[in-house]
PDB file of C-alpha atoms in Angstrom:
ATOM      1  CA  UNK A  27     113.281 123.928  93.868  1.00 83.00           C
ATOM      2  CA  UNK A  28     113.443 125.885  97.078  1.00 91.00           C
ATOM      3  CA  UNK A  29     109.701 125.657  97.623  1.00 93.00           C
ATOM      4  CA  UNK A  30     109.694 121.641  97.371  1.00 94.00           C
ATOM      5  CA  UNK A  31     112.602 121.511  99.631  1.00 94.00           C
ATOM      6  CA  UNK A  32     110.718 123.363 102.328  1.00 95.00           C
ATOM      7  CA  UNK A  33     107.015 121.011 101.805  1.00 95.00           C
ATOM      8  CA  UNK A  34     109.977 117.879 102.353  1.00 95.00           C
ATOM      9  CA  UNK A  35     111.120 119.634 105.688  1.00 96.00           C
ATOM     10  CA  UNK A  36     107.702 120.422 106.873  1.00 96.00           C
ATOM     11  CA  UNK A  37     106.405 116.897 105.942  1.00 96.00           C
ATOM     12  CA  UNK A  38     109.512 115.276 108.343  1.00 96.00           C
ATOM     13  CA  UNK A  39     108.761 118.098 111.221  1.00 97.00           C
ATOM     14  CA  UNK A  40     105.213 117.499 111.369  1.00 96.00           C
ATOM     15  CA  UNK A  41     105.910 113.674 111.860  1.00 95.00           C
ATOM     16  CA  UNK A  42     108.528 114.440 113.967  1.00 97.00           C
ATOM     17  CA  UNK A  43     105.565 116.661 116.036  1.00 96.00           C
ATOM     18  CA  UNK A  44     103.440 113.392 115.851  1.00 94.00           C
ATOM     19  CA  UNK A  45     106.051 110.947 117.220  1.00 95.00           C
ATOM     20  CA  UNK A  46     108.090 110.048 113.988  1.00 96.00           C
ATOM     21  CA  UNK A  47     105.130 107.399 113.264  1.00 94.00           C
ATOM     22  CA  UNK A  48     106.436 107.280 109.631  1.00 97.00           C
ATOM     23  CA  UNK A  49     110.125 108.283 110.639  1.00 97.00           C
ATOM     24  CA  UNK A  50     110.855 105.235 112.664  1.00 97.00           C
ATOM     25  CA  UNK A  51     108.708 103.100 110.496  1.00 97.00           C
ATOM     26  CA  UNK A  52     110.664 103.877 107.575  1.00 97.00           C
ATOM     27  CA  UNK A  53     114.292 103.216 109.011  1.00 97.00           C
ATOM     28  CA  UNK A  54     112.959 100.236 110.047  1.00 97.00           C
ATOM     29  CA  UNK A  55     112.001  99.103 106.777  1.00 97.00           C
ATOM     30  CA  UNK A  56     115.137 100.566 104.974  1.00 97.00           C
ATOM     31  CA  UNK A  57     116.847  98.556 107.387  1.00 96.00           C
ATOM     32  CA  UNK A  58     115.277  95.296 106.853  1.00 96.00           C
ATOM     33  CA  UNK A  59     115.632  95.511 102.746  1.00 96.00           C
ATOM     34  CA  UNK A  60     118.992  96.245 102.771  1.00 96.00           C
ATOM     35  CA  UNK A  61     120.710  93.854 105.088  1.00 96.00           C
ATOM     36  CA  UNK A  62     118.248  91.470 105.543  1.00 96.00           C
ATOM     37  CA  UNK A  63     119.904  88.666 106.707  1.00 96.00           C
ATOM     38  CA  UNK A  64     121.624  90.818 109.203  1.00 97.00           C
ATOM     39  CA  UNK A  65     120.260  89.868 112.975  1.00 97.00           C
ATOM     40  CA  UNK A  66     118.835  92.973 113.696  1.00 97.00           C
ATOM     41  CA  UNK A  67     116.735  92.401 110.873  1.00 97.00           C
ATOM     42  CA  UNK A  68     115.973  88.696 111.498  1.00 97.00           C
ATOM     43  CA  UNK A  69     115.096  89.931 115.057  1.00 97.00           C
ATOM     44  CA  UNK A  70     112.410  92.794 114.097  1.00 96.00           C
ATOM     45  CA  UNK A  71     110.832  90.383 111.532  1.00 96.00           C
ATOM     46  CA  UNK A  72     110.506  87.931 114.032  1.00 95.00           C
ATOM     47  CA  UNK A  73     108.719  90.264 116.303  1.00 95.00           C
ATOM     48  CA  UNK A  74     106.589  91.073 113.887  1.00 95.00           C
ATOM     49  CA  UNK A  75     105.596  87.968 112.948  1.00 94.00           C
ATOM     50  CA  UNK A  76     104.920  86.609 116.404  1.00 93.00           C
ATOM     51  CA  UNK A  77     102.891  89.811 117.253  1.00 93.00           C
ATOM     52  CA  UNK A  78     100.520  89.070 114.126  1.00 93.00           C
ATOM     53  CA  UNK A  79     100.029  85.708 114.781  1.00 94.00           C
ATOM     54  CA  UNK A  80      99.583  86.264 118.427  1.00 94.00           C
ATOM     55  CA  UNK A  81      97.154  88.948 118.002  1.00 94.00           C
ATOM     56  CA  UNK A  82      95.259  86.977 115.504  1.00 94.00           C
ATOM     57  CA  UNK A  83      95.076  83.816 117.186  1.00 94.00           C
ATOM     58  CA  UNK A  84      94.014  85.560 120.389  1.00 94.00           C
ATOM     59  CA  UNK A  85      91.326  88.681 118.821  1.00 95.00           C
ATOM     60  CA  UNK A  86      90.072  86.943 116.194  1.00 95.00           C
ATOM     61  CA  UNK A  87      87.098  84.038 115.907  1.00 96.00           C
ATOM     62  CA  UNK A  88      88.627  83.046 112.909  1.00 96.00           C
ATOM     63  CA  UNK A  89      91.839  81.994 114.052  1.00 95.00           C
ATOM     64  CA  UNK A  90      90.596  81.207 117.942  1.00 93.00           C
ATOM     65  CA  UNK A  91      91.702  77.626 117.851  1.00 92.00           C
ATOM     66  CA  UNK A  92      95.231  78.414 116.823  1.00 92.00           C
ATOM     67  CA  UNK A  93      95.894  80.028 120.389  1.00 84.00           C
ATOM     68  CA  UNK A  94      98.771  78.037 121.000  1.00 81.00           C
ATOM     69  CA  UNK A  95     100.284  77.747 117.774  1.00 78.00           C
ATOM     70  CA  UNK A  96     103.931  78.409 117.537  1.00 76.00           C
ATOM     71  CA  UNK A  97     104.782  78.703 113.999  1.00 88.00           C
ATOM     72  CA  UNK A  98     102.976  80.560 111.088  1.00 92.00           C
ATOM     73  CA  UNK A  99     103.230  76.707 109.214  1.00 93.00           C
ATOM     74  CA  UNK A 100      99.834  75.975 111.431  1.00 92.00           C
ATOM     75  CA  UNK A 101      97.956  78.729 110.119  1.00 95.00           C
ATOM     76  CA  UNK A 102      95.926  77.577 107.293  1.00 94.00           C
ATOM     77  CA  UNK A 103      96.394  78.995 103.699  1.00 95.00           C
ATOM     78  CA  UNK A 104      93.413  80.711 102.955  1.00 93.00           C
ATOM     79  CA  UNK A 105      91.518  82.610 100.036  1.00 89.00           C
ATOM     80  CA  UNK A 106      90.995  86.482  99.676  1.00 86.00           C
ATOM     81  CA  UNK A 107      87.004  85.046  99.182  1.00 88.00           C
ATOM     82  CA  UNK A 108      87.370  83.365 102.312  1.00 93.00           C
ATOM     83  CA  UNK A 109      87.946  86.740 104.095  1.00 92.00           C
ATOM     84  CA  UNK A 110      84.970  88.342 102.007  1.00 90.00           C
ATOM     85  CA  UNK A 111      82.330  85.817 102.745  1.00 93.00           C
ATOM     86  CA  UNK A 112      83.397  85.308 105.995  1.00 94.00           C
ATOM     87  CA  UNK A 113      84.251  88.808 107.119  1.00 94.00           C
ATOM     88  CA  UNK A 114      83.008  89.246 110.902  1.00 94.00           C
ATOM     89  CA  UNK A 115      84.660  86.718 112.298  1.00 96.00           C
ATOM     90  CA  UNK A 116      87.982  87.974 110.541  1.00 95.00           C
ATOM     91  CA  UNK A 117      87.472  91.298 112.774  1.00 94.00           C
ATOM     92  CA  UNK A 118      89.508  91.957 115.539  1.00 94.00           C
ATOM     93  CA  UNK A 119      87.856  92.196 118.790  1.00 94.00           C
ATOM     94  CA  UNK A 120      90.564  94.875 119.708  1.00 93.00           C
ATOM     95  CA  UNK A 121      89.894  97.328 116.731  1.00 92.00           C
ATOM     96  CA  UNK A 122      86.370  95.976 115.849  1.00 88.00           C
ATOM     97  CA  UNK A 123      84.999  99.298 117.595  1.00 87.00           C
ATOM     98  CA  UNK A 124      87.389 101.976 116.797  1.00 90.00           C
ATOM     99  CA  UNK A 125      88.385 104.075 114.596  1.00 90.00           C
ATOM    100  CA  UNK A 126      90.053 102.584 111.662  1.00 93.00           C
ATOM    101  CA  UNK A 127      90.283 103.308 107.438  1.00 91.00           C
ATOM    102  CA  UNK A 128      88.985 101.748 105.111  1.00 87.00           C
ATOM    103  CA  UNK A 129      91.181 100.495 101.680  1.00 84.00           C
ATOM    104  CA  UNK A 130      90.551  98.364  98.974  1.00 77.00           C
ATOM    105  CA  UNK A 131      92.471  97.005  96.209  1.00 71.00           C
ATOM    106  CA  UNK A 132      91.420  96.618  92.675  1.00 60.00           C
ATOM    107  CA  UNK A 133      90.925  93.418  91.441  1.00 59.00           C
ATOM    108  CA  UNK A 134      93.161  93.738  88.897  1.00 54.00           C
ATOM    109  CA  UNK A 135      95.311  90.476  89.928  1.00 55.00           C
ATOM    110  CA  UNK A 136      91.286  88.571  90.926  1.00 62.00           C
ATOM    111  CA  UNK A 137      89.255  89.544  93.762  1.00 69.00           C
ATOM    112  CA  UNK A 138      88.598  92.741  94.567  1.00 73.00           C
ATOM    113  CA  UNK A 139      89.336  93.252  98.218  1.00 81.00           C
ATOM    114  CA  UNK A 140      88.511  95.532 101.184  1.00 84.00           C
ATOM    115  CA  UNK A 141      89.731  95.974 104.599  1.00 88.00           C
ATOM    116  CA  UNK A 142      90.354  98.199 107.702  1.00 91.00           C
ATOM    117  CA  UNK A 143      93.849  99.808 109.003  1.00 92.00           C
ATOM    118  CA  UNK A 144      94.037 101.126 112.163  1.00 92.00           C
ATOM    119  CA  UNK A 145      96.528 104.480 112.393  1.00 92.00           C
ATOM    120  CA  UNK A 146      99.706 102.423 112.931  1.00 93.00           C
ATOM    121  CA  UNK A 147      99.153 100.342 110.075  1.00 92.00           C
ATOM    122  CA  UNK A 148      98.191 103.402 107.648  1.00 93.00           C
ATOM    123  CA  UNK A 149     101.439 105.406 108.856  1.00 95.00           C
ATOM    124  CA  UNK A 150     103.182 101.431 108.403  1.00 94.00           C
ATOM    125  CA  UNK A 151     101.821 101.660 104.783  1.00 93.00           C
ATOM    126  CA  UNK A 152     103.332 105.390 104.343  1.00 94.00           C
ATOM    127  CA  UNK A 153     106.441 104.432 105.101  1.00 96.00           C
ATOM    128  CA  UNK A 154     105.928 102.089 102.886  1.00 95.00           C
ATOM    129  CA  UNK A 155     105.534 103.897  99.702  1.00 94.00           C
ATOM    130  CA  UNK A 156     107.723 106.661 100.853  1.00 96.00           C
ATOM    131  CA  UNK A 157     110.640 104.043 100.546  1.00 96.00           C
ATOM    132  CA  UNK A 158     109.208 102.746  97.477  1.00 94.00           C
ATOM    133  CA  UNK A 159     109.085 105.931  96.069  1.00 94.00           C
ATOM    134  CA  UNK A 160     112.489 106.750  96.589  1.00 95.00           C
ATOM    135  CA  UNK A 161     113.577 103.643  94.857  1.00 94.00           C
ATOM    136  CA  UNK A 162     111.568 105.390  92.209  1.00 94.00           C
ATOM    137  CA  UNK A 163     113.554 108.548  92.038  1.00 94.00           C
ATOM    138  CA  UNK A 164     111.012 110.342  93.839  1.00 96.00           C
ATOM    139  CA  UNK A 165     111.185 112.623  97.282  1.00 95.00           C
ATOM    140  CA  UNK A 166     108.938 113.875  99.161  1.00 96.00           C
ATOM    141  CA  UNK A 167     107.871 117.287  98.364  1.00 95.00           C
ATOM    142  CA  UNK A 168     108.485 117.082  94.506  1.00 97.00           C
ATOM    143  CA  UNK A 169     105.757 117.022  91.752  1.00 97.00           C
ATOM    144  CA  UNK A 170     103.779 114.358  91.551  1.00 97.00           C
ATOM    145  CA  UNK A 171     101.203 113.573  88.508  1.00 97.00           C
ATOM    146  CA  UNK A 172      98.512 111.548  89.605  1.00 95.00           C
ATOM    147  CA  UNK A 173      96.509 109.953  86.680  1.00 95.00           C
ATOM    148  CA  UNK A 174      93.350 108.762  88.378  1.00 90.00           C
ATOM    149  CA  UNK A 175      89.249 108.266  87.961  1.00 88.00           C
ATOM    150  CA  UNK A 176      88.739 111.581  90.086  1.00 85.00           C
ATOM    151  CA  UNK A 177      85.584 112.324  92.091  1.00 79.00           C
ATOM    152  CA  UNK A 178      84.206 113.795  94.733  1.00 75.00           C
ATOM    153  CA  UNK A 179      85.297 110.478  97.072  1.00 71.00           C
ATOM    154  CA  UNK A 180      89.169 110.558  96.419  1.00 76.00           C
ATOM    155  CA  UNK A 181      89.675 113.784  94.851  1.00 84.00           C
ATOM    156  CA  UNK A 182      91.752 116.290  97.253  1.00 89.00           C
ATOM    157  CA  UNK A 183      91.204 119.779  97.332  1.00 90.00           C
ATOM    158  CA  UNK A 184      93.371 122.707  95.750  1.00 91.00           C
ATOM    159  CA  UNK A 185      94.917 123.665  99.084  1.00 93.00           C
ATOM    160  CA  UNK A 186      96.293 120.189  99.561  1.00 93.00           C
ATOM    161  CA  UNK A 187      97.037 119.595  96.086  1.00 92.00           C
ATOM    162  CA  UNK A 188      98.924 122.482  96.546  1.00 94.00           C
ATOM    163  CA  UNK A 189     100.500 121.235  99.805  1.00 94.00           C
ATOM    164  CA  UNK A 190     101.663 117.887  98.415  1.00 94.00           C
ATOM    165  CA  UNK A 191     102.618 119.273  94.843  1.00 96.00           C
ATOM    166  CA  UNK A 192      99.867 117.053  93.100  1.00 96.00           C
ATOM    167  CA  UNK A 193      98.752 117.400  89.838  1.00 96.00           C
ATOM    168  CA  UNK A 194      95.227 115.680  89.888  1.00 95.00           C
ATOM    169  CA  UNK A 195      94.650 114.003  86.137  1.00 96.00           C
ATOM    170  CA  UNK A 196      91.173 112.809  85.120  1.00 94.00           C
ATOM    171  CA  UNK A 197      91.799 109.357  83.570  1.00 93.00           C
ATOM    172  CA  UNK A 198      87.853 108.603  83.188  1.00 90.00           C
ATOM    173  CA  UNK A 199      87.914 109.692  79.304  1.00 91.00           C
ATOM    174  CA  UNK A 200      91.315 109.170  78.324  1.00 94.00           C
ATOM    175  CA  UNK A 201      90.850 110.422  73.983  1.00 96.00           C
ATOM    176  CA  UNK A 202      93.553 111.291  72.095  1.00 97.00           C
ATOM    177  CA  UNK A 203      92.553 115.057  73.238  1.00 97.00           C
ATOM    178  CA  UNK A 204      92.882 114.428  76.696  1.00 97.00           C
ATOM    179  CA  UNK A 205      95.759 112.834  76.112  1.00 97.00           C
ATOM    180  CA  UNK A 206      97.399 115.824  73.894  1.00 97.00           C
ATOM    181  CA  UNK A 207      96.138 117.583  77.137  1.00 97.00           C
ATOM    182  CA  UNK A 208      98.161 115.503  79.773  1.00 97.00           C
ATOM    183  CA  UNK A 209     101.342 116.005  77.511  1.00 97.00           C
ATOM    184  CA  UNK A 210     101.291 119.809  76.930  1.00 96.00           C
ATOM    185  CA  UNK A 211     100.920 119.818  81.176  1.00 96.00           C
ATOM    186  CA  UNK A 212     103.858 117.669  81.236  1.00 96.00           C
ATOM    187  CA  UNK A 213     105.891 120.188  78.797  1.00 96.00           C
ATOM    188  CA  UNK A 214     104.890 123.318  80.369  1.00 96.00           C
ATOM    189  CA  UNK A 215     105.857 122.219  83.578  1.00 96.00           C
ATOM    190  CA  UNK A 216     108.849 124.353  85.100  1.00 93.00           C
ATOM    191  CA  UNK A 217     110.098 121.722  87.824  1.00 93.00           C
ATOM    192  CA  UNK A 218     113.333 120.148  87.194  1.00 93.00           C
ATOM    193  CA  UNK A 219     111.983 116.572  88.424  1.00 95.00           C
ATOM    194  CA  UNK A 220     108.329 115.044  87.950  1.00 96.00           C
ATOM    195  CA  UNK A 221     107.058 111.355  88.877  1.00 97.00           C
ATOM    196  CA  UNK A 222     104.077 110.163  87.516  1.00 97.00           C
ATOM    197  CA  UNK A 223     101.413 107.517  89.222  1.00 96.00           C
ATOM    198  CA  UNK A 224      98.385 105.868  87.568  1.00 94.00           C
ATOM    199  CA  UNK A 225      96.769 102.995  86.110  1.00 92.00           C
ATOM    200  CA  UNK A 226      98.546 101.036  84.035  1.00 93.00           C
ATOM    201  CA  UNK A 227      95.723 101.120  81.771  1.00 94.00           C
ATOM    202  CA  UNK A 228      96.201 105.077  81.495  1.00 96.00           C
ATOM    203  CA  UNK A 229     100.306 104.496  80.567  1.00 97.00           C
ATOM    204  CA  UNK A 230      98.901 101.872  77.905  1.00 97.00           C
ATOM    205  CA  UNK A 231      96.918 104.390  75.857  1.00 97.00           C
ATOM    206  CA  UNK A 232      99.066 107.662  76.235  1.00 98.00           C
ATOM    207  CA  UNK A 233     101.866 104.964  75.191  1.00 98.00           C
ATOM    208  CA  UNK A 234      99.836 103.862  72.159  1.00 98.00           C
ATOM    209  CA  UNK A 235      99.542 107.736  71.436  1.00 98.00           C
ATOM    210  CA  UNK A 236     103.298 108.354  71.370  1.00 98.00           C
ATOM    211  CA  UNK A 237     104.183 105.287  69.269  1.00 98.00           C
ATOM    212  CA  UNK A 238     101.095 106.122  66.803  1.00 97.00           C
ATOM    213  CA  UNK A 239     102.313 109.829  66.223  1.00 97.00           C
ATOM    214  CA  UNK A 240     106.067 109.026  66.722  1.00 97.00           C
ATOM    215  CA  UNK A 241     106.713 111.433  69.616  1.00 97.00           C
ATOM    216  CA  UNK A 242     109.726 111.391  71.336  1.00 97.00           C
ATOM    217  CA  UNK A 243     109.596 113.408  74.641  1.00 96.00           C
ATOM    218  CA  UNK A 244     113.404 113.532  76.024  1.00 91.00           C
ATOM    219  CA  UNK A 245     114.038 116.531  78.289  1.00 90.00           C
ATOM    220  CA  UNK A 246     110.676 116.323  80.741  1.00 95.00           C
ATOM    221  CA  UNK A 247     112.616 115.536  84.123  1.00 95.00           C
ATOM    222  CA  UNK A 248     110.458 112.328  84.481  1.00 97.00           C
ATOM    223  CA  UNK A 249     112.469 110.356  86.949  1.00 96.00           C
ATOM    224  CA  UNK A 250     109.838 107.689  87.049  1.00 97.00           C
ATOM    225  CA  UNK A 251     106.364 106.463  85.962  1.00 97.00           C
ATOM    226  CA  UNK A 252     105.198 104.354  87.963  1.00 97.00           C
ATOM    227  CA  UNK A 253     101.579 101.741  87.825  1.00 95.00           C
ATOM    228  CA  UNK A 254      99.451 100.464  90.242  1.00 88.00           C
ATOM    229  CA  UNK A 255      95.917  99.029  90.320  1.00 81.00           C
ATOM    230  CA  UNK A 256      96.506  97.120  87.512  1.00 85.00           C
ATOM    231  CA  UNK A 257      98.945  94.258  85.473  1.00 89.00           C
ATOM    232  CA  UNK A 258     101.847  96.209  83.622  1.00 93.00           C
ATOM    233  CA  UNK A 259     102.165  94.435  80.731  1.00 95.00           C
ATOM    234  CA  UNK A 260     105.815  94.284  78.791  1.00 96.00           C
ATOM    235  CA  UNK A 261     104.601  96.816  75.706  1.00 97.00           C
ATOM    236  CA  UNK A 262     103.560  99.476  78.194  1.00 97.00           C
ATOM    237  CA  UNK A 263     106.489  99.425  80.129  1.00 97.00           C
ATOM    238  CA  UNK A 264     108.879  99.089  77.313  1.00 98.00           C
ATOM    239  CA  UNK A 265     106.849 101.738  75.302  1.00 98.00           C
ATOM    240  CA  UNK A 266     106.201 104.337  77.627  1.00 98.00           C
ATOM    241  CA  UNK A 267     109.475 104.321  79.080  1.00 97.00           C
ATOM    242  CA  UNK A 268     111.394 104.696  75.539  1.00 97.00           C
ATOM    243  CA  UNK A 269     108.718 107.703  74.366  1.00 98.00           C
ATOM    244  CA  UNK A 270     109.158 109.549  77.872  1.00 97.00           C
ATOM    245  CA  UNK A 271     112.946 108.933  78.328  1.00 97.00           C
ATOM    246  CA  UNK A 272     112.020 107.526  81.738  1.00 97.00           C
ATOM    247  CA  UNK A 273     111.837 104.017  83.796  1.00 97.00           C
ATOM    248  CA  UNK A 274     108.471 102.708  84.275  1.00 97.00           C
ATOM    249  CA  UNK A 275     107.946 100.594  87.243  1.00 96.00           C
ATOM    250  CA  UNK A 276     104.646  98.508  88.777  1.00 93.00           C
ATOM    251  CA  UNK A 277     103.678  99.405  92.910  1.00 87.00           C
ATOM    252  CA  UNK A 278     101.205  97.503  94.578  1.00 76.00           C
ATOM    253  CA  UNK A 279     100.418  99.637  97.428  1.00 63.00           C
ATOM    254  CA  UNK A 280      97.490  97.884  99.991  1.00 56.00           C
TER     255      UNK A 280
END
């Protein structure tokens, strides 16, 4: 569609406008999956890797005594809990103070876990799933379907919806109505190509639903489903994907 083409362009301008934050991120990481062993790729890592160590060994109480350590081998191995009960002196003396973003993860693989990204990291983390995405099938600017527990916290408004061609899907009461619901969206929908995103636990029961009533959806232009938050067990996957006529794939994002 014309219209999706033009929200793809005007995604890439405005970063351009901003620097290419997510731009230059994103060729770097395209770079560094597909030739990896290649030296310009063993060089960036290593920078990398030496700046986080540096800056943690030098900002951080927790890793103070490590100052001169040379190789990531003399950092300890450490627990997500360790971070959680221990959190101040995990904080950066360099970004303790400023503005940064909170994320969190879900638990779903143990601890639930929260931390802080500063702007460089968030537009690191874009780049990120942009790449991800397109390993998915999916570009920028093209429908999305998010399946998610929606309220006032996370939920985006229509104009942005709008903007990023989201479809915003209440998961919090997932019956077999809601359900019927979510599937006559996904038939009615005009757009040639549609990606889906939500819990795995959401895929589990609208995959239940489909092998229960024996329906076969073949022509939805689903080039993807993919989970995250939670463990994508076998059935769902191989379920799902056979009932929608799609691949379903796992992300974990933070």
């Amino acid at each position: 569609m014309l219209l999706n083409l033009i929200r793809n362009k005007s995604f890439w301008l405005l970063d351009s406008f901003k620097g290419k934050l997510i731009k230059n991120k994103l060729l770097e990481i395209e770079l560094c999956i597909k030739d990896p062993n290649s030296e310009k790729a063993k060089k960036i890592k290593s920078i990398h890797l030496n700046r986080i160590l540096e800056h943690a060994s030098k900002t951080t109480p927790f890793y103070k005594d490590l100052n001169n350590a040379g190789d990531i081998s003399d950092f300890p191995v450490i627990r997500k809990t360790t971070i959680q009960d221990n959190f101040e002196v995990f904080q950066s003396s360099k970004f303790k103070d400023k503005t940064n973003f909170k994320v969190s993860t879900s638990g779903s693989t143990g601890v639930p876990f929260f931390l802080f990204q500063n702007q460089e990291k968030r537009s690191r983390n874009h780049a990120d799933n942009i790449y991800f995405f397109d390993r998915a099938h999916f570009n920028v600017g093209n429908r999305l379907y998010e399946l998610e527990v929606w309220r006032g916290h996370n939920q985006k408004g229509k104009l942005k919806a709008w903007i990023q061609n989201s479809v915003q899907f209440d998961i919090s009461r997932l019956t077999d109505e809601r359900i019927k619901i979510f599937l006559g969206l996904l038939k009615a929908d005009k757009q040639v190509k549609k990606t889906m995103l939500g819990f795995a636990s959401s895929y589990e029961m609208i995959a239940q639903y489909l092998e229960t009533n024996n329906i076969f959806l073949k022509d939805l232009g689903i080039t993807s489903a993919i989970a995250n938050s939670e463990y994508l067990n076998p059935y769902t996957k191989a379920t799902l994907g056979k009932h929608l006529n799609t691949v379903v794939l796992s992300r974990y994002s933070s």
